Each structure stands twice: as C-alpha cells, then as structure tokens.
Amino acid sequence: MSLSILQTLTGHVQAAFAALDLPPKQGRVIRSDRPDLAPFQCNGALAAAKAAKKNPREIAASVVEILTGNPDIADMEIAGPGFINLTPTDALITSRANALAASERTGAEHVAQPQKIVVDYGGANVAKPMHVGHLRSAVIGESLKRLLRFRGHDVTGDVHLGDWGLQMGHLISELEHEQPDLPYFDAKITNGYPTESPVSMDDMARLYPAASAKSKDDPARLKLSQEATAELQAGRAGYRALLDHFITVSIAYLKRGYGELGVEFDLWKGEASVDPLIPGMIDDLIAMGITEESDGALIIPVDETYDADKRKGIPPVMLRARTGAVLYHTTDLATLIDRKNEIGPDKIYYVVDQRQAMHFDQVFRACAKAGWYERDQLEHLGFGTVNGKDGKPFTTRGGGTLRLADLTEMMRDAAQERLAASGIGQDFDPEELEDIANKVGMAALKFADLQNQRTTNYVFDVERFVSFEGKTGPYLLYAAVRIKSLLRRAAKQGVTPGTINAVEDAEQKLVLTLDHFDDALAHAEDKRMPHILCDHVYSLAQAFSKFYAECPVLQDGVADETKASRLALAKLTLRQLTLGMGILGIDIPERM
Ligand code: ARG
C-alpha cells in the first residue's frame, strides 16, 4: 500500500528538518486545525527553535525554502509564530485516491506486530434477564473486538458469564422450596439426573428475585442461600447438575439476546468454568507467601498504604471468605490462569462498567504480585452509565430495571414511526420494511452509545437517536444507502467507475477524509475508544454529502471521464463506510 498523503508530506518535511540539522521527528505533519487555510500543518519549527535558540519563523522559512518546488506540495505558508501550513498538489491527492480505490481495505493497514488479545465483555449473569446495564459492555466490547481483529490482531471474545456467586445459591434454595421432590435435592442421589432442565428462563427470572427479596429481611432465608452456594462450590453433585441446567438454559436465551444485537462470542465460559483451578491456585498463592489470614478469611493485601479505619487506599483481594466460599476476585484470578494456559494472551481487555474499577485494580495488583502477568498486559476499559433524562440510571416508567428486549423493541418502534413520518420505504413489502426498521433502530442504538467517549455517561433519548439528521446512526445509514442507489442507477445507465481525478474542492476534501481512515483506526485502537472511529465515519458521510451536492455524477452534460471518476469516488466511499460501520456493528440495508 502506498503512503497516505499525511505520511508523504511528513516524509518531505522531516527530510527538510534533517537537512537543516534539526531533529527529523520535529518535522511531523498533522491534520490542520484550520482546514479553511490548508489541510495540513507542521508545528515543529517551534520546538526546534527552542532547542536551537533560534527564531521559529526563520526555521520555518528555511524549511519552506528547501521544500519549494517539491512535486507533492502545491502551497506552503508560514503562519503565526512559525506554523507551516501545507497544501498537497492535485497530483498527490489524485494518485492517493486511486491507490485507495485499488485497496481492498480502502487504505487500512495491518498492524506490524499482531498480538494475542482476549476481550472480556458481555458479562451477563446466568438466570437473570438481560437489561439495559448489559447494553454498553456488549456494544462497546463487540466493536473493540472487531476493530482489533480488523487491525490484524488475534482476538478472542469471551462472555465471562456470572454463574458462581450467591445468585446460584438463591436459585437452588428457592427451587428446593418450590419443588422439594426433585432428585437434585436428595443427597443420596449422586448421578443419573434428568437431562431435561427442571426450570425455564422464565422460572429462573421469577425464582431469583423471589429468593433475593425474601433474604433481604430474613437472615435465616439468606443463610439457606449461602449454604447452598457453599455446597455447590464444594461440589455437591445434585447442585452441580442443577447449575449445568441453569447455564445451558441461560446460554440459549443469551445467545438469542446477544444475537439480536449482532454480538457474537468465541467463548461462552464463565466463573464456574474455572472452579477446578481454584484449589491449586490458592495453594500456589499461599506457597508464594503473598496471602494472609484475616478474620478467618484468606486475603491478598495489594496496597501497603491501605487503612481500613480511615477507608484509605485499596482494600485487599478476598480469596476465600470465612464461610469457605470463593468470591468474584477469586474467579477472576483463576480465569487469568485459565487464559494463560489455554490462550497465552499478550493483552486482556475487560469491557466492564466503570463502577467496577476498584475490583479490577485489586485483581490486577494481586496478579502482578503473583507474577502471572505484567501489569500493563491487563486493562479495565470502563464505561459510564446510560441515564434517563433525569440524569439517573435509565429505568422503566415505573422505575424498574428495563429489559434489553424491551429496549430494542422500543428502538424498533421508534424507527418504524420515523420511517413512516419521513415517507421512507412505505411502498416496500412489509417484510423488507420491517428489516429496515430493525436496522435503523439498531444503528440508532449502537451509534448513540458508541459515539460518546466510552467513560462518560449519556442520556437515553430515543427521538434524538432515531433522527435522520445530526450525528446519528440513521444519518449514516441514509448516506450509505444513497450511494447504493446511485451505484444502481449508474449500472442501469451503463456508467462504470473509472480513474479518479480529484479536482474540485469537495472531491479533494472527500479524498482527504477517506485517506484518514487508517489513522482513525490506529488512534481508536491506541485509546481503545470506538468514538474515534464514529467521528471518522460521520465526517466521511458529511464529506460525501457535500461532494454529492456540489459534484453531479450522472447528470446530462457531465463528461464521461468525470462521471466515471466521481462514480469511483462514490463507490470507494461506500466501501469504506461499510467497513467502518461494520466495525461499529452497524448493518446497512440495500435501500431505504
Ligand atoms: N458478571 C459481571 C457483572 O454482572 C460482569 C463480569 C465482567 N467480567 C469479569 N471478568 N469480571 O457485574
């Protein structure tokens, strides 16, 4: 793949810096913050002048002098204290445009050093319906996974189900209360349990909250759940068999829910799956001498400055509670060992609510103490909450937890209404229209989530999300679909894409935007922030829209080569939009 325009210009300016005996790295070119003056700039003369104790404008002038006549640079201008504004030549822009059009990945490079990466996301809990709290982990995690994979890394996505805590004890004890005669509760029976699950997803969704509510103000009831949890973890056969049913039924349900969101996991492991590793792990940790007994519990201190009374510092990791039960820390530590054994990752990213930051800090510190991973191999990629218009976490009208299925239905309905109000697709057959409404609703939901800086909270606003105007998913879909329809019309007229010749301002701006794709991907990876890619696809849709308004493609009177050139630009734009939106998990309909 040829160099981007930015890289080409950087090469020239760095060579000029070198020729002046200045550090070449200061000749770095960046996209201009004043694109109205010039698309690129180099600010290096300022830093170079400081070090060389010279006047920055003089240095800039020397650089300009060296570069004068360079066939890739149409114009240079020194601005302010010594910024160099740079405008590439038409020839450079055009040759890059054709290189992008010839590139299958529209200019996106593969990373030089692919890594093995595990993305831990989703994190749904067995027996609990998916709710709005699971949305962000799924949507952000999926897009990060796709981004890293697209960049060439070897990525494994793991849902890491919550299936080993007190909620299992709640379920078991409540089920025993309801159906005490089931063979799972007879301690004398240790095998040959029915293959059919005694509970459905709906049963579990009823049993769990019932047990949890009763336990709130009844310590004896809570104790039953705790005992069941401890017995399950100690390996009681009937309870294990029940757990297997709970997990199987839940996974079938979750696969549907995640599937609707277009989220797919490579691994459906969970906390329970690492249970066999826990005894050996605890022995190892004890043998390393990094554990301590505290009030009958087994802990790993992770912060010397920790002071429980003053509530300062990071509390220790809880390896084993006084009851003998293992906890969330323990299963996350054992999962780190499991991943080391099974995958050997260079990096593990945890896409989990920001409110769990302390948990991961503790786990990572303990892990570094044990010497299993370097501290920088593990990263918690936290995210903010989805809020209602009142600024509080988003709930149903009545204040209850909003199920994810209800949320997606809400988006679909809003999309349907918006399509009808805009008169879009009303003459299509109902099946296609439904598919379009579904895609519009999903695009609206995902883009609204992903376009925010991951760590911030955002307000859920259906009407704004489904709007075809502004920075929304539907706006992007509309832009992409418009190009598809242009390509269909061109095919009908027998016009085929040809060599690109970018001469008009809007054409050149479109090429410069297209040329930024690889940088945007690299930057999004670097920060692990999908909103950077959202910004790119949105600018691309805007640049196309401007181009389309100013540069007729198929109109009578447009020269054949111009038609072919503009059509090629449109096709390239569609390919890049499709790639970029695909990474964000957004599917584009054929027409709208
Ligand atoms: N099940 C957890 C929850 O609902 C999220 C799991 C996140 N991943 C992890 N490795 N701890 O809070």
CSV table of N, CA, C and O and ligand atoms in Angstrom, one decimal, residues 120 123-125 134 160-162 271 328 332 339 350 352 356 359-360, ligand 1:
chain,number,residue,atom,x,y,z
A,120,ASP,N,-12.8,-9.4,27.2
A,120,ASP,CA,-13.8,-10.0,28.2
A,120,ASP,C,-14.9,-8.9,28.2
A,120,ASP,O,-14.7,-7.8,28.7
A,123,GLY,N,-20.6,-10.2,29.9
A,123,GLY,CA,-20.6,-10.4,31.3
A,123,GLY,C,-22.0,-10.6,31.9
A,123,GLY,O,-22.3,-10.3,33.1
A,124,ALA,N,-22.9,-11.1,31.1
A,124,ALA,CA,-24.3,-11.3,31.6
A,124,ALA,C,-24.2,-12.4,32.7
A,124,ALA,O,-23.3,-13.1,32.8
A,125,ASN,N,-25.3,-12.4,33.5
A,125,ASN,CA,-25.3,-13.3,34.6
A,125,ASN,C,-26.4,-14.4,34.3
A,125,ASN,O,-27.5,-14.1,33.8
A,134,HIS,N,-26.6,-4.2,30.5
A,134,HIS,CA,-25.7,-5.1,29.7
A,134,HIS,C,-25.4,-4.5,28.3
A,134,HIS,O,-24.6,-5.1,27.6
A,160,HIS,N,-17.7,-14.4,29.6
A,160,HIS,CA,-17.4,-14.5,31.0
A,160,HIS,C,-18.7,-14.3,31.8
A,160,HIS,O,-18.9,-13.3,32.6
A,161,LEU,N,-19.6,-15.3,31.7
A,161,LEU,CA,-20.8,-15.3,32.5
A,161,LEU,C,-20.6,-15.3,34.0
A,161,LEU,O,-19.7,-15.9,34.5
A,162,GLY,N,-21.6,-14.6,34.6
A,162,GLY,CA,-21.6,-14.7,36.1
A,162,GLY,C,-22.5,-15.8,36.5
A,162,GLY,O,-23.7,-15.8,36.4
A,271,GLU,N,-17.6,-17.9,35.2
A,271,GLU,CA,-16.9,-18.1,36.5
A,271,GLU,C,-16.8,-19.5,36.9
A,271,GLU,O,-15.8,-20.0,37.4
A,328,TYR,N,-15.8,-13.2,43.8
A,328,TYR,CA,-15.6,-12.6,42.5
A,328,TYR,C,-14.1,-12.4,42.2
A,328,TYR,O,-13.7,-12.6,41.1
A,332,ASP,N,-12.1,-14.3,39.1
A,332,ASP,CA,-11.3,-13.5,38.1
A,332,ASP,C,-9.8,-13.9,38.1
A,332,ASP,O,-9.2,-13.9,37.0
A,339,ARG,N,-6.8,-18.5,31.2
A,339,ARG,CA,-6.5,-17.8,29.9
A,339,ARG,C,-5.0,-18.0,29.5
A,339,ARG,O,-4.6,-18.1,28.4
A,350,TYR,N,-10.8,-5.8,29.7
A,350,TYR,CA,-12.1,-6.0,30.3
A,350,TYR,C,-13.0,-4.9,30.1
A,350,TYR,O,-12.8,-3.8,30.5
A,352,VAL,N,-16.0,-3.5,31.0
A,352,VAL,CA,-16.9,-3.6,32.2
A,352,VAL,C,-17.2,-2.2,32.8
A,352,VAL,O,-16.3,-1.4,32.8
A,356,GLN,N,-16.8,-0.8,38.4
A,356,GLN,CA,-16.0,-2.0,38.9
A,356,GLN,C,-14.5,-1.7,38.8
A,356,GLN,O,-13.7,-2.6,38.9
A,359,HIS,N,-12.5,-3.2,41.7
A,359,HIS,CA,-12.4,-4.6,41.6
A,359,HIS,C,-11.2,-5.0,40.7
A,359,HIS,O,-10.4,-5.9,41.1
A,360,PHE,N,-11.2,-4.4,39.5
A,360,PHE,CA,-10.1,-4.8,38.6
A,360,PHE,C,-8.7,-4.3,39.1
A,360,PHE,O,-7.7,-5.0,38.9
B,1,ARG,N1,-21.0,-10.6,35.6
B,1,ARG,C1,-20.4,-9.4,36.0
B,1,ARG,C2,-21.4,-8.4,36.4
B,1,ARG,O1,-22.6,-8.5,36.0
B,1,ARG,C3,-19.5,-8.8,34.9
B,1,ARG,C4,-18.3,-9.7,34.5
B,1,ARG,C5,-17.2,-8.9,34.0
B,1,ARG,N2,-16.0,-9.6,33.6
B,1,ARG,C6,-15.2,-10.1,34.6
B,1,ARG,N3,-14.1,-10.8,34.2
B,1,ARG,N4,-15.3,-9.8,35.8
B,1,ARG,O2,-21.1,-7.4,37.0
